[in-house]
Short mmCIF file of C-alpha atoms in Angstrom, two decimals:
data_model
loop_
_atom_site.label_atom_id
_atom_site.label_comp_id
_atom_site.label_asym_id
_atom_site.label_seq_id
_atom_site.Cartn_x
_atom_site.Cartn_y
_atom_site.Cartn_z
CA THR A 7 16.16 9.37 -7.73
CA SER A 8 18.63 7.19 -9.57
CA ILE A 9 19.13 6.17 -13.18
CA MET A 10 20.48 2.84 -14.40
CA ALA A 11 21.72 2.88 -17.96
CA SER A 12 22.68 -0.38 -19.65
CA SER A 13 25.57 0.21 -22.05
CA SER A 14 25.17 -3.29 -23.50
CA MET A 15 23.91 -6.69 -22.46
CA GLU A 16 27.46 -7.87 -21.79
CA GLU A 17 28.79 -4.90 -19.81
CA ASP A 18 27.99 -3.67 -16.29
CA ALA A 19 25.24 -1.14 -15.87
CA ILE A 20 25.98 2.52 -15.15
CA ILE A 21 24.37 3.71 -11.89
CA ASP A 22 23.82 7.46 -11.66
CA VAL A 23 22.27 8.96 -8.50
CA ILE A 24 20.70 12.42 -8.50
CA ASP A 25 18.94 14.52 -5.87
CA GLU A 26 15.18 14.36 -5.30
CA ASP A 27 14.90 17.76 -6.99
CA GLY A 28 17.23 16.83 -9.84
CA ASP A 29 16.23 16.69 -13.50
CA GLU A 30 16.40 13.02 -14.49
CA ILE A 31 15.66 13.73 -18.16
CA GLU A 32 18.56 16.17 -18.42
CA GLU A 33 20.78 13.59 -16.74
CA ALA A 34 19.51 10.79 -18.98
CA CYS A 35 20.28 12.87 -22.09
CA ARG A 36 23.81 13.42 -20.76
CA LEU A 37 24.28 9.69 -20.19
CA ILE A 38 23.08 8.94 -23.70
CA ARG A 39 25.49 11.47 -25.24
CA ASN A 40 28.45 10.21 -23.20
CA ASN A 41 27.80 6.49 -22.92
CA ASN A 42 25.40 5.48 -25.73
CA PRO A 43 23.39 3.01 -23.60
CA LYS A 44 20.93 0.46 -24.99
CA GLY A 45 18.25 1.28 -22.40
CA ILE A 46 17.51 3.14 -19.18
CA ILE A 47 15.75 2.33 -15.90
CA PHE A 48 14.57 5.28 -13.80
CA LEU A 49 14.19 4.42 -10.11
CA GLY A 50 11.36 6.75 -9.13
CA ALA A 51 10.57 9.71 -11.35
CA ASN A 52 8.94 13.10 -11.59
CA LEU A 53 6.66 12.47 -14.55
CA GLY A 54 6.36 16.21 -15.13
CA LEU A 55 9.94 16.21 -16.42
CA PHE A 56 9.15 13.73 -19.20
CA ASP A 57 8.47 16.52 -21.68
CA GLU A 58 9.45 17.29 -25.27
CA ARG A 59 13.05 16.43 -24.46
CA MET A 60 11.99 12.77 -24.59
CA LYS A 61 12.18 13.09 -28.38
CA GLU A 62 15.95 12.90 -27.89
CA ILE A 63 15.62 9.62 -25.97
CA GLU A 64 14.66 6.97 -28.48
CA ILE A 65 15.97 3.97 -26.55
CA PRO A 66 13.68 1.83 -24.35
CA CYS A 67 13.09 3.12 -20.81
CA VAL A 68 11.44 1.64 -17.72
CA ILE A 69 10.29 3.61 -14.68
CA ALA A 70 10.49 1.50 -11.51
CA THR A 71 8.11 2.28 -8.58
CA THR A 72 6.16 5.01 -10.44
CA SER A 73 3.40 4.27 -12.96
CA ALA A 74 3.95 5.79 -16.41
CA VAL A 75 0.46 4.98 -17.73
CA SER A 76 -0.30 8.70 -18.10
CA LEU A 77 2.73 9.38 -20.33
CA GLU A 78 2.35 9.51 -24.11
CA TRP A 79 5.80 8.20 -24.93
CA LYS A 80 5.64 4.67 -26.37
CA ASN A 81 9.19 3.78 -25.37
CA ILE A 82 8.53 4.19 -21.62
CA SER A 83 7.25 1.20 -19.64
CA SER A 84 6.78 1.02 -15.88
CA VAL A 85 6.48 -1.28 -12.87
CA SER A 86 4.79 0.12 -9.78
CA VAL A 87 2.40 -0.61 -6.94
CA ASP A 88 -1.16 0.68 -6.67
CA ASP A 89 -0.27 3.65 -4.47
CA GLU A 90 -3.86 4.90 -4.14
CA THR A 91 -5.18 1.56 -2.92
CA ALA A 92 -2.23 1.07 -0.57
CA THR A 93 -2.55 4.39 1.27
CA SER A 94 -6.34 4.06 1.41
CA GLU A 95 -5.85 0.71 3.15
CA MET A 96 -3.46 2.30 5.65
CA VAL A 97 -5.89 5.08 6.59
CA GLN A 98 -8.69 2.53 7.01
CA TYR A 99 -6.36 0.41 9.15
CA LEU A 100 -5.88 3.36 11.50
CA CYS A 101 -9.63 4.05 11.55
CA ASN A 102 -10.25 0.43 12.47
CA HIS A 103 -7.90 0.98 15.41
CA GLY A 104 -10.02 3.87 16.64
CA HIS A 105 -8.13 6.84 15.19
CA ARG A 106 -10.07 9.86 13.93
CA ASN A 107 -7.57 12.74 14.18
CA ILE A 108 -5.17 11.61 11.46
CA VAL A 109 -2.60 13.76 9.66
CA VAL A 110 -0.83 12.71 6.44
CA VAL A 111 2.79 13.81 5.98
CA GLY A 112 4.15 13.39 2.47
CA GLY A 113 5.81 14.96 -0.53
CA TYR A 114 4.90 18.17 -2.30
CA LEU A 115 1.75 17.72 -4.35
CA SER A 116 1.92 17.64 -8.10
CA LYS A 117 -0.17 15.41 -10.34
CA ASN A 118 3.08 14.20 -11.89
CA GLN A 119 4.61 13.06 -8.59
CA ILE A 120 4.13 9.77 -6.77
CA SER A 121 3.01 11.80 -3.73
CA TYR A 122 -0.19 12.76 -5.53
CA ALA A 123 -1.37 9.16 -6.00
CA ARG A 124 -0.64 8.41 -2.34
CA TYR A 125 -2.42 11.62 -1.33
CA LEU A 126 -5.51 10.65 -3.33
CA GLY A 127 -5.47 7.24 -1.68
CA CYS A 128 -5.44 8.84 1.76
CA ARG A 129 -8.42 10.99 0.81
CA LYS A 130 -10.28 7.88 -0.33
CA GLY A 131 -9.41 6.23 2.97
CA PHE A 132 -10.84 9.17 4.92
CA GLU A 133 -14.00 9.02 2.80
CA ALA A 134 -14.36 5.26 3.30
CA CYS A 135 -14.18 5.82 7.06
CA GLY A 136 -16.72 8.63 7.01
CA LEU A 137 -14.11 11.21 8.01
CA SER A 138 -13.90 14.70 6.54
CA PHE A 139 -10.59 15.60 4.88
CA ASP A 140 -9.33 19.18 5.12
CA PRO A 141 -6.14 19.61 3.04
CA GLU A 142 -5.04 22.45 5.30
CA ARG A 143 -5.39 20.39 8.45
CA ASN A 144 -4.94 16.79 7.35
CA TYR A 145 -2.02 17.05 4.91
CA VAL A 146 1.46 18.48 5.45
CA ALA A 147 4.04 18.46 2.65
CA CYS A 148 7.77 17.88 3.05
CA ARG A 149 10.73 16.30 1.30
CA TYR A 150 11.28 12.55 1.47
CA SER A 151 13.94 12.52 4.16
CA MET A 152 14.32 11.86 7.87
CA GLU A 153 15.39 15.45 8.52
CA ALA A 154 12.35 16.86 6.70
CA GLY A 155 10.05 14.41 8.49
CA TYR A 156 11.51 15.50 11.81
CA ASP A 157 11.21 19.25 11.19
CA THR A 158 7.73 18.97 9.70
CA VAL A 159 6.27 16.86 12.49
CA LYS A 160 7.94 18.99 15.16
CA GLU A 161 6.08 22.00 13.73
CA LEU A 162 2.88 19.98 13.24
CA LEU A 163 2.76 19.02 16.92
CA ARG A 164 3.04 22.67 17.92
CA ARG A 165 -0.05 23.47 15.84
CA ASN A 166 -2.13 20.30 16.31
CA SER A 167 -1.67 18.81 19.75
CA ASP A 168 -4.74 16.58 19.34
CA VAL A 169 -3.38 14.41 16.51
CA THR A 170 -3.46 10.70 17.40
CA ALA A 171 -1.97 9.21 14.23
CA ILE A 172 0.44 10.25 11.48
CA VAL A 173 0.48 8.60 8.06
CA ALA A 174 3.98 9.16 6.67
CA LEU A 175 4.14 8.58 2.92
CA SER A 176 7.60 7.03 3.20
CA ASP A 177 9.48 5.13 5.88
CA THR A 178 12.21 7.78 5.91
CA ILE A 179 9.64 10.45 6.80
CA ALA A 180 8.27 8.10 9.46
CA PHE A 181 11.71 7.78 11.11
CA GLY A 182 11.98 11.55 11.36
CA ALA A 183 8.41 11.79 12.64
CA MET A 184 9.04 9.31 15.46
CA ARG A 185 12.12 11.18 16.62
CA ALA A 186 10.20 14.47 16.56
CA ILE A 187 7.42 12.93 18.65
CA ARG A 188 9.95 11.66 21.17
CA ASP A 189 11.74 15.02 21.34
CA SER A 190 8.36 16.69 21.92
CA GLY A 191 7.90 14.67 25.09
CA ARG A 192 5.50 12.10 23.64
CA ARG A 193 5.75 8.42 22.79
CA VAL A 194 5.06 6.14 19.82
CA PRO A 195 2.56 4.52 19.89
CA GLU A 196 1.31 5.32 23.40
CA ASP A 197 0.58 8.95 22.56
CA ILE A 198 0.77 9.13 18.76
CA SER A 199 0.71 6.27 16.23
CA VAL A 200 2.90 6.44 13.13
CA THR A 201 2.78 4.48 9.88
CA GLY A 202 5.16 4.46 6.92
CA PHE A 203 5.31 3.41 3.29
CA ASP A 204 7.88 1.37 1.31
CA GLY A 205 8.74 -1.40 3.76
CA ILE A 206 12.47 -0.78 3.81
CA GLU A 207 14.50 -3.18 5.95
CA LEU A 208 15.29 -0.62 8.66
CA ALA A 209 11.57 -0.23 9.41
CA GLN A 210 11.58 -3.70 10.96
CA PHE A 211 14.59 -2.93 13.18
CA SER A 212 13.57 0.48 14.53
CA ILE A 213 12.12 0.85 18.03
CA PRO A 214 9.22 0.48 17.71
CA ARG A 215 8.97 -1.45 14.44
CA ILE A 216 7.05 0.65 11.93
CA THR A 217 3.68 -0.41 10.57
CA THR A 218 4.17 0.16 6.86
CA ILE A 219 3.16 -0.67 3.30
CA LYS A 220 5.74 -3.03 1.87
CA GLN A 221 6.30 -2.96 -1.87
CA ASP A 222 7.44 -6.14 -3.58
CA THR A 223 10.78 -4.62 -4.45
CA GLN A 224 12.20 -7.92 -5.71
CA HIS A 225 9.41 -8.18 -8.27
CA ILE A 226 9.70 -4.50 -9.21
CA ALA A 227 13.46 -4.82 -9.77
CA THR A 228 13.32 -8.13 -11.62
CA ARG A 229 10.37 -7.18 -13.81
CA SER A 230 11.91 -3.77 -14.64
CA VAL A 231 15.06 -5.46 -15.94
CA GLU A 232 13.00 -8.07 -17.83
CA LEU A 233 10.96 -5.37 -19.53
CA LEU A 234 14.04 -3.36 -20.43
CA ILE A 235 15.81 -6.34 -22.01
CA LYS A 236 12.62 -7.37 -23.83
CA HIS A 237 12.13 -3.89 -25.29
CA ILE A 238 15.79 -3.57 -26.25
CA HIS A 239 15.48 -6.72 -28.37
CA TYR A 240 11.97 -6.19 -29.76
CA ASN A 241 10.21 -3.12 -31.15
CA LEU A 242 7.22 -3.10 -28.77
CA GLU A 243 4.95 -0.45 -27.34
CA SER A 244 5.10 0.35 -23.62
CA GLU A 245 3.90 -2.06 -20.92
CA HIS A 246 2.79 -1.17 -17.40
CA ASP A 247 2.82 -3.74 -14.60
CA ILE A 248 1.39 -3.48 -11.09
CA ALA A 249 3.36 -5.19 -8.33
CA SER A 250 1.79 -6.49 -5.14
CA HIS A 251 1.93 -4.69 -1.78
CA ASN A 252 1.29 -5.77 1.80
CA LEU A 253 0.39 -3.90 4.96
CA ILE A 254 2.99 -4.99 7.51
CA GLU A 255 1.86 -4.61 11.11
CA GLY A 256 4.65 -3.40 13.34
CA GLU A 257 4.55 -1.89 16.81
CA SER A 258 3.94 1.76 15.96
CA VAL A 259 0.11 1.79 16.05
CA ARG A 260 -1.97 1.79 19.20
CA THR A 261 -5.64 0.80 19.39
CA LEU A 262 -7.62 3.60 21.01
#
C-alpha cells in the first residue's frame, strides 16, 4: 500500500510506502500533521481501517484500485475495476478450457479487503459453470507476494495433487505459484494452468507469459488525480468510477 499526499498544486507530491499490513489511516494522519497536504490518494486500501479516525481527515481523498462505495465518508472518492466481474470471467475462461478442479489463491478474506470482491467473483464463476465451490478446498489465503504464493502453492500441491488450474488473485502470487509448480516437478501449463490478476508488465515477459486480468492502470491513475484536484477546488460529495479491464491471454493455460 502506498499513499500520495499533495502538499499543493505547485509542489511535488509526497510518496509514502507502507507494508501490506500497515495502517494507512494512521500514516495519513501523520502526513497531515507533518506536511499539511491539500489531498491524499491511497493506492489500494483496507477499507476496514477507514474508521472514526477519518473525522481527523477533512481533506479530499481518493482510493485508487479499491472501490469506496461502501464507505460513509463524503470526502473519499475512488477509481477501481469491477473485481467481481473480472474474476468471474477468469474462472469461466478456465472452465471453457476444460478445467474443473480449480483452486483460487488470494489474500486473507475480510469484507473490507479487495480480496473479498475477487473471492465473490470466483464463487460466481464456479456457479456459472455449474461447479460446486467448497471454501476449504477451493480457496487458499496468503499474502500478496511471490514468496507467499510460492509457499502456499507448494503446500497446496502436497494436499491436492489433482488440481489442474490455479487462479491467483494477483500476478505476484502467480509468479510464486509457477515457481512452486516447477519445483514440485510439474510444468505450467502442461500439468497445471495458472492465471493472474493486475496485468503488470512482468507478466508478459515471464516464461510462460501469464494469462491475467489487466486493469487500465493509466485510466485509474489519471482519473484518480483528476478527481483529487477537482475535489480540492470544489466542495463536492464523493464520486466512484469504474475503470475497464481486459482478460489477456498468455501462455499459462492449457486446454484439457
